[in-house]
Coordinates of C-alpha atoms in Angstrom, one line a residue:
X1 CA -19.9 -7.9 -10.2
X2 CA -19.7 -4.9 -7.9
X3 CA -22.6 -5.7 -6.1
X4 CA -21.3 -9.0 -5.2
X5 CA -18.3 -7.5 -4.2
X6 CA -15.9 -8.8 -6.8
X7 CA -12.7 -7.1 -7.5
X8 CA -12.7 -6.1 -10.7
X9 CA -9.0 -5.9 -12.5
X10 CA -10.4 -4.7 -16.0
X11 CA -12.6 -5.2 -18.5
X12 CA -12.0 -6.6 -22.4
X13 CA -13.8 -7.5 -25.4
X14 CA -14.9 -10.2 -27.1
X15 CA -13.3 -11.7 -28.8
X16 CA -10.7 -11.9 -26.1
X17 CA -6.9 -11.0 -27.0
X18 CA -4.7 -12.7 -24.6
X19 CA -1.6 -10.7 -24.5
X20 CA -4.4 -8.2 -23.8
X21 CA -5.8 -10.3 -20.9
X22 CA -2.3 -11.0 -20.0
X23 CA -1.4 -7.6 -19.6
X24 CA -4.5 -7.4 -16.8
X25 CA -3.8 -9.9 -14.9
X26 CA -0.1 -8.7 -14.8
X27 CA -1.3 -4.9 -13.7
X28 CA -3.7 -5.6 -11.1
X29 CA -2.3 -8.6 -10.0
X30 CA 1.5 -8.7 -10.4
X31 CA 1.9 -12.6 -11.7
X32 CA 4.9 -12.4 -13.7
X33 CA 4.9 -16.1 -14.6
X34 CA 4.2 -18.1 -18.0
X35 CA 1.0 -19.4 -18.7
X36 CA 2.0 -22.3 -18.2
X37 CA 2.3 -22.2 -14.4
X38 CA -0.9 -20.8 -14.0
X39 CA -2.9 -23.3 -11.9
X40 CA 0.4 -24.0 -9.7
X41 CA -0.1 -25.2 -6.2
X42 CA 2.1 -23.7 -3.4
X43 CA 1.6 -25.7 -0.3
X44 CA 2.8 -24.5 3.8
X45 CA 6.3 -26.3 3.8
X46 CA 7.1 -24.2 0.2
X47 CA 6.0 -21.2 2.0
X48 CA 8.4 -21.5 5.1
X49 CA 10.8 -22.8 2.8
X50 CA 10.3 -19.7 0.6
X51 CA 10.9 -17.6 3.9
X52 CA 13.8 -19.4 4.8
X53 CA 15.3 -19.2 1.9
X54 CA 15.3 -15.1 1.5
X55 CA 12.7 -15.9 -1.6
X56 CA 10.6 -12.9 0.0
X57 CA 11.1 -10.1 -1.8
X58 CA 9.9 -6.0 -0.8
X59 CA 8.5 -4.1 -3.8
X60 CA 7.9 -0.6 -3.0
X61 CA 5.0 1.5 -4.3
X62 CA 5.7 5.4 -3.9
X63 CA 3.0 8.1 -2.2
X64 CA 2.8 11.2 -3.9
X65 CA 1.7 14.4 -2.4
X66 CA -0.9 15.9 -5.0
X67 CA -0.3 19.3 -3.8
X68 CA 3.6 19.5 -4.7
X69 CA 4.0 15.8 -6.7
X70 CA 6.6 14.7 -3.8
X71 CA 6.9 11.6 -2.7
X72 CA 6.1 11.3 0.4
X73 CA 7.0 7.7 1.5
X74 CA 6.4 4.1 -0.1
X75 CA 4.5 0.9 0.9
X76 CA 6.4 -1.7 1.1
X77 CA 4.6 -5.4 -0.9
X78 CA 5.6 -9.0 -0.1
X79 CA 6.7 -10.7 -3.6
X80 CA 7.7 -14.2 -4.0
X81 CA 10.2 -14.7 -6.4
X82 CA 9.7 -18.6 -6.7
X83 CA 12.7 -21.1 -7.8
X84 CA 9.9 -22.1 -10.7
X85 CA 7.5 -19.6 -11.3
X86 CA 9.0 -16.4 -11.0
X87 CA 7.9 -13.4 -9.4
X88 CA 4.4 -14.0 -8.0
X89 CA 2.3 -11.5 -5.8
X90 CA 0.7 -11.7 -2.7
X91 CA -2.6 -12.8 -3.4
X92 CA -1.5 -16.0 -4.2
X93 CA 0.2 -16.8 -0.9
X94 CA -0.7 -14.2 1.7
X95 CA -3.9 -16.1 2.1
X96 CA -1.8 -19.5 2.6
X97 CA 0.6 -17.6 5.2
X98 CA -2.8 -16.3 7.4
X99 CA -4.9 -19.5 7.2
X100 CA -1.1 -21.4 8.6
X101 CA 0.4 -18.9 10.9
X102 CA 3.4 -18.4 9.0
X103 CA 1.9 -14.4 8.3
X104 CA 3.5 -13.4 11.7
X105 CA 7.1 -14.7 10.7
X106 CA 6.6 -13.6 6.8
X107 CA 5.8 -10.0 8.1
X108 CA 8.7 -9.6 10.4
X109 CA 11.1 -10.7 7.5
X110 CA 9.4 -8.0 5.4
X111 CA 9.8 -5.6 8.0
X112 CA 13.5 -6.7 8.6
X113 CA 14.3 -6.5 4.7
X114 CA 12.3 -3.0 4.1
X115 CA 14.1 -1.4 7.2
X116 CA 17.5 -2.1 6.0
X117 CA 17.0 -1.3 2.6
X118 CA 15.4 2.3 3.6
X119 CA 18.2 3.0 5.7
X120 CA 20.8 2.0 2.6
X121 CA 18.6 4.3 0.3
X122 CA 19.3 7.1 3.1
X123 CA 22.7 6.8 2.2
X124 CA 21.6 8.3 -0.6
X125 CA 20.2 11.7 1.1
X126 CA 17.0 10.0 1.0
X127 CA 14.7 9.7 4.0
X128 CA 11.8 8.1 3.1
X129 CA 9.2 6.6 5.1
X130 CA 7.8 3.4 4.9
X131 CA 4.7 1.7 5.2
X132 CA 4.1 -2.0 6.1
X133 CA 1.0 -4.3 6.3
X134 CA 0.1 -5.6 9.7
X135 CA -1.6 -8.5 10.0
X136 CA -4.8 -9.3 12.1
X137 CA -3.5 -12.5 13.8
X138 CA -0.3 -10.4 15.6
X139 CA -2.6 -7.9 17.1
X140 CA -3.3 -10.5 19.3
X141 CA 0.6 -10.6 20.2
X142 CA 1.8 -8.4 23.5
X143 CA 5.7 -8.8 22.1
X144 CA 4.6 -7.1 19.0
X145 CA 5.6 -3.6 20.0
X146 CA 9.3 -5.1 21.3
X147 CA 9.6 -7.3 18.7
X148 CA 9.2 -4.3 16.0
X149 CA 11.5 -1.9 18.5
X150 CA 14.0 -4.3 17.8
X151 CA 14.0 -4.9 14.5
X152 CA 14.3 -0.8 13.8
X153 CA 17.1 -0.7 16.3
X154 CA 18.9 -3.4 15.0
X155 CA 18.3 -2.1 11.5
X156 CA 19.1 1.9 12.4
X157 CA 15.9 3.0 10.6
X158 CA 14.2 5.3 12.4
X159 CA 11.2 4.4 14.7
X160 CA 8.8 7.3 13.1
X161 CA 9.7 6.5 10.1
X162 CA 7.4 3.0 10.2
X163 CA 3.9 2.9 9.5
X164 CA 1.9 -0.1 9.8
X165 CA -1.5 -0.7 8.0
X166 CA -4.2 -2.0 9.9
X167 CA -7.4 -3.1 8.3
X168 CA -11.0 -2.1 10.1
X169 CA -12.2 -5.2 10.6
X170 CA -8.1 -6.2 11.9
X171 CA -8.8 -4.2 15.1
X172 CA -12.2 -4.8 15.5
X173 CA -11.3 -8.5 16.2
X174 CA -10.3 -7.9 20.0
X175 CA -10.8 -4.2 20.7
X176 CA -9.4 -4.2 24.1
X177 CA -6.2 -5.9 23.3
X178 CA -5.8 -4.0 20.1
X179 CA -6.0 -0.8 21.6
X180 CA -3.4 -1.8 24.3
X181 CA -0.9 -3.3 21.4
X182 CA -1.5 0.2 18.9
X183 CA -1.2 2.7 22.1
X184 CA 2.2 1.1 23.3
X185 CA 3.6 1.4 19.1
X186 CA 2.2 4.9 19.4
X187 CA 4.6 5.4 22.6
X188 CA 7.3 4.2 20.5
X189 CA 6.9 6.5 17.6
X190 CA 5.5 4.3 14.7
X191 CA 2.8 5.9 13.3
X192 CA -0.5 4.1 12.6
X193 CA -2.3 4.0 9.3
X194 CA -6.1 2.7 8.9
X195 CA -6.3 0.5 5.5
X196 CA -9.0 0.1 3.0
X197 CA -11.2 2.3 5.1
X198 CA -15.1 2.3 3.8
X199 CA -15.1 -1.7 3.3
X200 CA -15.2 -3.4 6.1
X201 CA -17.1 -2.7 9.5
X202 CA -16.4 1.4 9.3
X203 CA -17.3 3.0 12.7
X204 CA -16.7 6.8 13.7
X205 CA -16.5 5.3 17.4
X206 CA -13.4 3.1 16.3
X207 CA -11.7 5.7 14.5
X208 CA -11.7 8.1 17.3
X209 CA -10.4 5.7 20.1
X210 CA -7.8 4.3 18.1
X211 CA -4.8 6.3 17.6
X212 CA -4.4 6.1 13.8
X213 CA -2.2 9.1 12.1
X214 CA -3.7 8.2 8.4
X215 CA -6.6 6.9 7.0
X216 CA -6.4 4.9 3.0
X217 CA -9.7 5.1 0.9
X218 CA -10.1 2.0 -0.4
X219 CA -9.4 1.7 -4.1
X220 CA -12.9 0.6 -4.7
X221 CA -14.4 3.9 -4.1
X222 CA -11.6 5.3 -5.9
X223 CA -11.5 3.8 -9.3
X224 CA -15.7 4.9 -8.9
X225 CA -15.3 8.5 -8.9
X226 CA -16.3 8.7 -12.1
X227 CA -18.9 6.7 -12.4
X228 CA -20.8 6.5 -9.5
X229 CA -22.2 9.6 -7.5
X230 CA -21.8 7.8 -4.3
X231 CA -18.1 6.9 -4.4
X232 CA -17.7 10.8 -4.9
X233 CA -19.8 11.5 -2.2
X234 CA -17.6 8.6 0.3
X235 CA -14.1 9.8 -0.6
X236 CA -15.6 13.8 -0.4
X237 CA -16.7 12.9 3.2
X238 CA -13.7 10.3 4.5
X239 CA -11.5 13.3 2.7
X240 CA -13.3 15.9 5.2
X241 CA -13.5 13.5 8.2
X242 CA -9.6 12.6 8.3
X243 CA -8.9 16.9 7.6
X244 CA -11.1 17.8 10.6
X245 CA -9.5 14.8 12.8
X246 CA -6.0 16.2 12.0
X247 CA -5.3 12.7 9.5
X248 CA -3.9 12.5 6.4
X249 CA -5.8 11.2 3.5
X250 CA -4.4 8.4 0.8
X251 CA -6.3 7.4 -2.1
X252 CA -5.5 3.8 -3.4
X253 CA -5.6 2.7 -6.6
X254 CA -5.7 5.5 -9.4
X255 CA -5.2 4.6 -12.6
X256 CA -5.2 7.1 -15.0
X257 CA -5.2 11.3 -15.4
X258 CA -8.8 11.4 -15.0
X259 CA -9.4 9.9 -11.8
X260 CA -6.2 12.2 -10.5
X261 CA -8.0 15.4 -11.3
X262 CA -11.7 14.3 -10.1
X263 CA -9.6 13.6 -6.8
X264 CA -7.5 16.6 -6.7
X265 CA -11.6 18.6 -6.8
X266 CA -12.6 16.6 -3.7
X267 CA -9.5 18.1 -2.0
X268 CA -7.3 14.7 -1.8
X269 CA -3.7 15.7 -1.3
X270 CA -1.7 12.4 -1.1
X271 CA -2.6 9.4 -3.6
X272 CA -0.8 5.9 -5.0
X273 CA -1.3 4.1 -8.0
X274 CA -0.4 3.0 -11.4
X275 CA -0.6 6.4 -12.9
X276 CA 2.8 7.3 -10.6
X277 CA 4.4 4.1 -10.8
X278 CA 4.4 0.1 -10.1
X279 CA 5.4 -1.7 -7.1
X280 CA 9.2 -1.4 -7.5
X281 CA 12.4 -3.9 -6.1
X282 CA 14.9 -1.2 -3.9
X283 CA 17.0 -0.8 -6.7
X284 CA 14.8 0.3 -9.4
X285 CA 13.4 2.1 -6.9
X286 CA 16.3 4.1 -6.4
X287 CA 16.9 4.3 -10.1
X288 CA 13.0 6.0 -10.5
X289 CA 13.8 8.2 -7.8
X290 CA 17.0 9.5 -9.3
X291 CA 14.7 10.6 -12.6
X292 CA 12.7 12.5 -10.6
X293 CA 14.4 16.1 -9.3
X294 CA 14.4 15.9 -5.5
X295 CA 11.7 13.2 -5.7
X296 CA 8.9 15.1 -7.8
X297 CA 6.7 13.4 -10.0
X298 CA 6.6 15.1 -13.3
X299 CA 2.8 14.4 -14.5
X300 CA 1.0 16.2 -11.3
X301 CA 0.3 19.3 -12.2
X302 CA -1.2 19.3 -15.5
X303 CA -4.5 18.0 -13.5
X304 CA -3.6 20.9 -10.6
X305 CA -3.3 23.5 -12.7
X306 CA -7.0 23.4 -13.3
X307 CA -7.3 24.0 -10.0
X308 CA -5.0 26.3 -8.3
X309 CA -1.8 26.9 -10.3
X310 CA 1.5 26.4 -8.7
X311 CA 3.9 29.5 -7.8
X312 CA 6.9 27.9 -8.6
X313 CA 7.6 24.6 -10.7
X314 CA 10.1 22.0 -9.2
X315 CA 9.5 18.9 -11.2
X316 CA 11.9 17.2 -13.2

């Protein structure tokens, strides 16, 4: 299956236990509906509708800082919380909104709605930055820098307090207009970030032109670490590369206390996952922040100590 390329959400025995197979498909996937509705169809007009509706929802995912446990800022993830299925995730209509065009119109909503509720949760002495996906098909779009500029004005959230996620293969698409579009967001303060680096077309040449501030190892190679010699080896090096470039590091995708400490060894400092906490709406978010003193994570440094004890203990 990994040679093929297949993404993997888990692995159970026969014979099969649903709630167990359930419980999968819910982690990895975030499909929140009954089985019953599995096998739905969701066509272009219930995706606009969706949009014009305000069914889009933002769940935000925190980055933690593996040398302190902070968190350091969230991504934000489209939901759809569907009039008959309930909350369904974005691999069941992301591809729908890229194949239509509706993507470009379905990100600036999510932008919109992630903006305004950051600057509501800084009302809470909170100034978290934010992370949102950028699609391929609006790199192609010269408004794109105005178009964001307003959307933070308008919204009071601070310009360098934006980063937008750009796939490899995203920018590789139309180099020369890509590197225009990136350069005039750089001018404008929103920070770049390089996403799911190590699986699509990787190139040294296109990292150093472009003017990314971050680059995120793909969860791939990061749920391999134990298993394979070669996923250590890729995260050790894109680890190294991104520290000698003067870019911060972000492992996707860890899981469990194991994988946290193998990382910690290869010198990753920030990291996002299921072992911190799931996707969350603004207002649990808030909540999960407010158990955690000052925004520390309380399960970090059991796997740090291992490695370099801390001076002074500030988690909640």
């Amino acid at each position: 299956a990994t040679s093929l390329g297949l993404n993997i959400a888990g692995a159970v025995t026969k014979p099969i236990d649903l709630e167990e197979f359930e419980r999968h498909l819910q982690r990895h996937y975030f499909v929140n509906v009954s089985r019953e509705a599995w096998g739905r169809n969701v066509t272009e007009a219930d995706l606009a509708r969706a949009i014009g509706n305000g069914e889009l929802l933002v769940h935000y995912q925190p980055i933690i800082s593996l040398h302190d446990g902070r968190v350091t800022g969230l991504e934000a993830l489209a939901r759809w919380d569907h009039p008959a299925y309930g909350l369904i995730g974005p691999r069941e209509f992301i591809p729908l909104a890229e194949d239509t065009g509706l993507i470009t119109t379905l990100t600036y909503r999510i932008m919109e709605q992630a903006a305004a509720e950051m600057v509501s949760l800084r009302a809470g002495n909170r100034l978290l930055p934010v992370a949102v996906n950028l699609s391929a098909r609006m790199l192609d779009d010269l408004e794109l820098p105005d178009r964001i500029d307003s959307i933070l004005s308008a919204s009071g959230f601070a310009h360098d307090r934006l980063t937008l996620e750009i796939t490899e293969s995203a920018a590789m698409d139309n180099p020369s207009r890509s590197m225009e579009i990136l350069v005039r967001l750089c001018l404008k303060d929103i920070r770049l970030s390089i996403d799911d680096f190590g699986s699509g077309h990787s190139s040294l040449i296109h990292l150093y032109r472009l003017p990314y501030s971050e680059i995120k190892i793909d969860h791939s190679f990061v749920r391999e670490v134990l298993s394979r010699e070669e996923a250590v080896v890729i995260v050790r090096s894109i680890v190294n590369l991104a520290g000698n470039l003067g870019l911060r590091a972000v492992a996707e995708g860890v899981e469990d206390e194991e994988t946290l400490r193998h990382l910690l060894t290869l010198g990753c400092e920030l990291a996002q996952g299921f072992l911190f906490c799931e996707p969350l709406n603004a207002d649990d978010l808030e909540a999960w922040l407010q158990s955690c003193e000052r925004g520390y994570v309380d399960n970090l440094f059991d796997a740090r100590m291992d490695r370099d004890p801390p001076t002074e203990l500030r988690l909640g």
